[in-house]
CSV table of C-alpha atoms in Angstrom, one decimal:
chain,number,residue,atom,x,y,z
A,296,MET,CA,-0.1,-0.3,0.0
A,297,GLU,CA,1.5,3.0,-1.2
A,298,SER,CA,1.5,6.0,1.6
A,299,ILE,CA,1.0,9.7,1.8
A,300,LEU,CA,2.0,12.1,3.8
A,301,ILE,CA,-0.5,15.7,3.7
A,302,ILE,CA,1.0,18.7,5.4
A,303,GLU,CA,-1.7,21.0,5.7
A,304,ASP,CA,-3.3,23.4,8.5
A,305,GLU,CA,-6.7,23.9,7.0
A,306,GLU,CA,-8.3,20.7,8.7
A,307,LYS,CA,-11.6,20.7,6.4
A,308,ILE,CA,-9.0,20.5,3.7
A,309,ALA,CA,-7.0,17.8,5.0
A,310,ARG,CA,-9.8,15.8,6.4
A,311,PHE,CA,-11.4,15.9,2.9
A,312,VAL,CA,-8.3,14.9,1.3
A,313,GLU,CA,-7.1,12.2,3.6
A,314,LEU,CA,-10.9,10.7,3.1
A,315,GLU,CA,-10.7,10.4,-0.7
A,316,LEU,CA,-6.9,9.3,-0.6
A,317,THR,CA,-8.2,6.6,1.8
A,318,TYR,CA,-11.1,5.7,-0.1
A,319,GLU,CA,-8.5,5.0,-3.0
A,320,GLY,CA,-6.7,2.3,-1.3
A,321,TYR,CA,-3.8,4.8,0.0
A,322,LYS,CA,-2.1,4.9,3.6
A,323,VAL,CA,-2.7,8.4,4.7
A,324,THR,CA,-1.0,10.6,7.4
A,325,LYS,CA,-1.9,13.7,8.0
A,326,VAL,CA,0.0,16.9,10.2
A,327,THR,CA,-0.5,20.5,10.4
A,328,ASN,CA,2.6,22.0,10.5
A,329,GLY,CA,6.0,21.5,8.7
A,330,ARG,CA,8.0,20.8,11.7
A,331,ASP,CA,6.0,17.7,12.2
A,332,GLY,CA,6.2,17.0,8.8
A,333,LEU,CA,9.8,17.5,9.0
A,334,GLU,CA,10.4,15.0,12.1
A,335,LEU,CA,7.7,11.9,10.6
A,336,LEU,CA,10.0,12.0,7.7
A,337,LYS,CA,13.2,11.4,9.0
A,338,VAL,CA,11.8,8.0,10.7
A,339,GLN,CA,8.9,7.2,8.2
A,340,PRO,CA,9.2,6.6,4.6
A,341,PHE,CA,6.7,8.0,2.4
A,342,ASN,CA,5.5,7.8,-1.5
A,343,LEU,CA,4.8,11.1,-1.6
A,344,ILE,CA,3.9,14.3,0.2
A,345,LEU,CA,1.0,16.9,-0.7
A,346,LEU,CA,2.5,19.8,0.9
A,347,ASP,CA,0.5,23.1,1.7
A,348,ILE,CA,2.5,26.6,1.2
A,349,MET,CA,0.8,28.8,4.1
A,350,LEU,CA,1.9,26.6,7.0
A,351,PRO,CA,2.1,28.4,10.3
A,352,GLY,CA,5.5,28.2,11.5
A,353,ILE,CA,7.8,27.0,8.6
A,354,ASN,CA,6.3,28.1,5.5
A,355,GLY,CA,6.0,25.4,2.7
A,356,ILE,CA,8.9,26.8,0.7
A,357,GLU,CA,11.1,26.3,3.4
A,358,VAL,CA,9.6,22.7,4.5
A,359,LEU,CA,10.4,21.4,0.7
A,360,ARG,CA,14.3,22.8,1.0
A,361,ARG,CA,14.9,21.4,4.2
A,362,ILE,CA,13.0,18.1,2.9
A,363,ARG,CA,15.2,18.0,-0.4
A,364,GLN,CA,18.3,17.9,1.8
A,365,PHE,CA,17.7,14.4,2.3
A,366,SER,CA,14.9,13.1,0.6
A,367,ARG,CA,14.0,12.8,-3.5
A,368,VAL,CA,9.9,11.8,-2.6
A,369,PRO,CA,7.6,13.8,-4.7
A,370,VAL,CA,6.0,16.8,-3.6
A,371,ILE,CA,3.0,18.2,-5.0
A,372,LEU,CA,2.6,21.8,-3.5
A,373,LEU,CA,-1.1,23.1,-2.5
A,374,THR,CA,-1.2,26.9,-3.4
A,375,ALA,CA,-3.5,29.5,-3.2
A,376,ARG,CA,-4.8,30.7,-7.3
A,377,ASP,CA,-2.8,33.8,-7.5
A,378,SER,CA,0.7,33.1,-5.8
A,379,VAL,CA,2.6,32.9,-8.5
A,380,MET,CA,5.7,33.3,-7.0
A,381,ASP,CA,5.2,30.8,-4.8
A,382,LYS,CA,4.4,28.5,-7.8
A,383,VAL,CA,8.0,29.1,-9.4
A,384,MET,CA,9.9,29.3,-5.9
A,385,GLY,CA,8.4,25.9,-5.4
A,386,LEU,CA,9.3,24.5,-8.9
A,387,ASP,CA,12.7,26.1,-8.5
A,388,GLY,CA,13.2,24.7,-5.2
A,389,GLY,CA,12.8,20.8,-6.2
A,390,SER,CA,8.9,20.3,-6.2
A,391,ASN,CA,7.4,18.0,-8.6
A,392,ASP,CA,4.1,19.6,-9.5
A,393,TYR,CA,1.7,22.0,-7.8
A,394,ILE,CA,-2.4,22.4,-7.7
A,395,THR,CA,-4.1,25.4,-6.9
A,396,LYS,CA,-7.1,26.1,-4.3
A,397,PRO,CA,-9.8,25.2,-4.7
A,398,PHE,CA,-9.2,21.9,-6.9
A,399,ALA,CA,-11.2,19.0,-7.9
A,400,ILE,CA,-10.1,15.9,-6.0
A,401,GLU,CA,-10.3,13.4,-9.9
A,402,GLU,CA,-7.4,16.2,-11.0
A,403,LEU,CA,-5.5,15.8,-7.8
A,404,LEU,CA,-5.5,12.0,-7.6
A,405,ALA,CA,-4.5,12.2,-11.3
A,406,ARG,CA,-1.5,13.9,-10.6
A,407,ILE,CA,-0.6,11.6,-7.8
A,408,ARG,CA,-0.8,8.7,-10.1
A,409,VAL,CA,1.4,10.4,-12.5
A,410,HIS,CA,4.1,10.8,-10.0
A,411,LEU,CA,3.8,7.8,-8.3
A,412,ARG,CA,4.3,6.2,-11.7
A,413,ALA,CA,7.2,7.8,-12.4
A,414,HIS,CA,8.9,7.7,-9.2
A,415,ASN,CA,8.1,3.9,-8.8
A,416,GLY,CA,10.0,3.3,-11.7
A,417,LYS,CA,6.6,1.6,-13.4
A,418,GLU,CA,6.8,3.3,-16.6
A,419,GLU,CA,8.1,1.4,-19.6
A,420,ALA,CA,11.6,2.5,-20.1
A,421,PRO,CA,12.0,1.3,-23.7
A,422,SER,CA,9.1,3.1,-25.1
A,423,SER,CA,9.0,6.1,-22.9
A,424,HIS,CA,9.5,8.2,-26.0
A,425,ILE,CA,6.8,7.1,-27.6
A,426,LEU,CA,3.2,8.5,-26.9
A,427,LYS,CA,0.1,7.3,-28.3
A,428,ILE,CA,-3.6,8.5,-28.3
A,429,GLY,CA,-6.3,6.8,-30.4
A,430,PRO,CA,-4.8,7.6,-34.5
A,431,LEU,CA,-2.3,10.2,-32.9
A,432,THR,CA,1.6,9.1,-32.3
A,433,MET,CA,4.6,10.8,-30.9
A,434,ASP,CA,8.2,9.9,-31.1
A,435,SER,CA,9.5,12.6,-28.4
A,436,GLN,CA,13.1,11.2,-29.3
A,437,LYS,CA,12.7,11.7,-33.5
A,438,ARG,CA,10.2,14.5,-32.6
A,439,SER,CA,7.7,13.3,-35.0
A,440,VAL,CA,4.2,12.9,-35.4
A,441,ARG,CA,1.6,10.8,-37.0
A,442,VAL,CA,-1.9,10.7,-37.4
A,443,ASP,CA,-2.4,6.7,-38.3
A,444,SER,CA,0.2,6.5,-41.2
A,445,ALA,CA,0.5,10.1,-42.3
A,446,ALA,CA,3.1,12.6,-40.7
A,447,VAL,CA,2.4,16.1,-39.4
A,448,ASP,CA,5.1,18.6,-39.4
A,449,LEU,CA,4.7,20.9,-36.7
A,450,THR,CA,6.6,23.7,-35.4
A,451,LYS,CA,9.0,23.2,-32.0
A,452,LYS,CA,6.1,25.6,-30.5
A,453,GLU,CA,3.4,23.2,-31.7
A,454,PHE,CA,5.6,20.0,-30.5
A,455,ASP,CA,6.4,21.2,-27.2
A,456,LEU,CA,3.0,21.9,-26.5
A,457,LEU,CA,1.4,18.8,-27.9
A,458,GLU,CA,3.9,16.5,-26.1
A,459,TYR,CA,3.0,18.7,-23.2
A,460,LEU,CA,-0.4,17.7,-23.1
A,461,MET,CA,0.0,14.3,-24.4
A,462,LYS,CA,2.5,13.3,-21.1
A,463,ASN,CA,-0.8,14.9,-18.8
A,464,LYS,CA,-3.3,13.1,-20.7
A,465,ASN,CA,-6.3,12.9,-18.8
A,466,ILE,CA,-5.2,16.3,-16.8
A,467,VAL,CA,-7.0,19.3,-17.5
A,468,MET,CA,-4.1,22.3,-18.0
A,469,GLU,CA,-4.4,25.7,-17.1
A,470,ARG,CA,-3.5,28.4,-19.8
A,471,GLU,CA,-1.1,30.0,-17.0
A,472,ARG,CA,0.4,26.4,-16.3
A,473,ILE,CA,1.3,25.6,-19.7
A,474,VAL,CA,2.6,29.5,-20.6
A,475,GLU,CA,4.9,28.6,-17.4
A,476,SER,CA,6.0,25.1,-18.7
A,477,ILE,CA,6.1,26.0,-22.5
A,478,TRP,CA,6.9,29.4,-23.0
A,479,GLY,CA,8.9,29.7,-19.5
A,480,TYR,CA,8.1,32.0,-16.3
A,481,ASP,CA,9.4,35.3,-18.1
A,482,PHE,CA,6.7,35.4,-20.8
A,483,GLN,CA,5.8,38.6,-21.5
A,484,GLY,CA,3.0,38.1,-23.7
A,485,GLU,CA,-0.7,37.0,-23.0
A,486,THR,CA,-2.0,33.4,-22.3
A,487,ASN,CA,-4.2,33.4,-25.2
A,488,ALA,CA,-0.9,32.5,-27.1
A,489,VAL,CA,-1.9,28.8,-25.8
A,490,ASP,CA,-5.2,29.2,-27.5
A,491,VAL,CA,-3.2,30.7,-30.7
A,492,TYR,CA,-1.3,27.4,-30.5
A,493,VAL,CA,-4.2,25.0,-30.1
A,494,ARG,CA,-5.9,26.4,-33.0
A,495,TYR,CA,-2.4,25.6,-35.0
A,496,LEU,CA,-2.3,22.5,-33.8
A,497,ARG,CA,-6.1,21.5,-34.4
A,498,GLY,CA,-5.7,22.7,-38.1
A,499,LYS,CA,-2.9,20.5,-39.0
A,500,ILE,CA,-3.7,17.4,-36.6
A,501,GLU,CA,-7.9,17.4,-36.5
A,502,GLU,CA,-8.9,19.1,-39.3
A,503,PRO,CA,-7.5,17.3,-41.7
A,504,PHE,CA,-8.2,13.9,-40.7
A,505,GLY,CA,-11.5,14.4,-38.8
A,506,ILE,CA,-10.7,13.8,-35.4
A,507,LYS,CA,-10.9,15.1,-32.2
A,508,ILE,CA,-8.0,15.3,-29.7
A,509,ILE,CA,-7.4,18.4,-27.8
A,510,HIS,CA,-10.5,19.3,-25.7
A,511,THR,CA,-11.5,23.3,-24.4
A,512,VAL,CA,-12.1,23.0,-20.5
A,513,ARG,CA,-14.1,26.9,-21.0
A,514,GLY,CA,-12.6,29.2,-18.7
A,515,VAL,CA,-9.7,26.9,-17.5
A,516,GLY,CA,-7.8,25.4,-20.1
A,517,TYR,CA,-6.8,21.7,-22.2
A,518,VAL,CA,-7.1,18.5,-22.0
A,519,ILE,CA,-6.0,15.7,-24.2
A,520,LYS,CA,-8.2,12.7,-23.3
A,521,ASP,CA,-7.2,9.1,-23.3
A,522,GLU,CA,-10.5,7.5,-24.9
């Protein structure tokens, strides 16, 4: 049974997540402050940590920094929606991912599964560079894309965006998150750059072949579903 540590001082959120994770078959431990979390990590192994940034005493960024001094356990940060700098500091500090509050439990569960699979080495190493969704196949090493047997010519940004969405299949990716990952934190343009490039991809992948790969989640972002 895989074990997850929740470090979260908001009792309602911690209890809700604890119940959902327990229902999914995980062994869950929760603490309300970073100091207790750090002490627990030194004596008890965990497969993944959910770490709130806004903690009493030692904040989540500092807790993360100290964790990384002795452990590479996957850490998913729980952040406020408008704390862009916290996200940047967290990712730079060694977090594996972040999710903004309020979040859908389905998305959190999906992110947990992704990082547990990666950390436990359950991905198929020989074919990990091959991504396939329906008739769409990508070879990330050769940087090639095909729909069935037809090759599709993509620009670097189009390829990077498609690869990002395929690697995060079934997870709704926010526009801001896509911008940070594909264009970088210092990107000065607007998030509608994502919409523009999604239109480019649809014009090359979906429309010519009569398929639907990239789905819009109104007001949030995009998702590629493994259907």
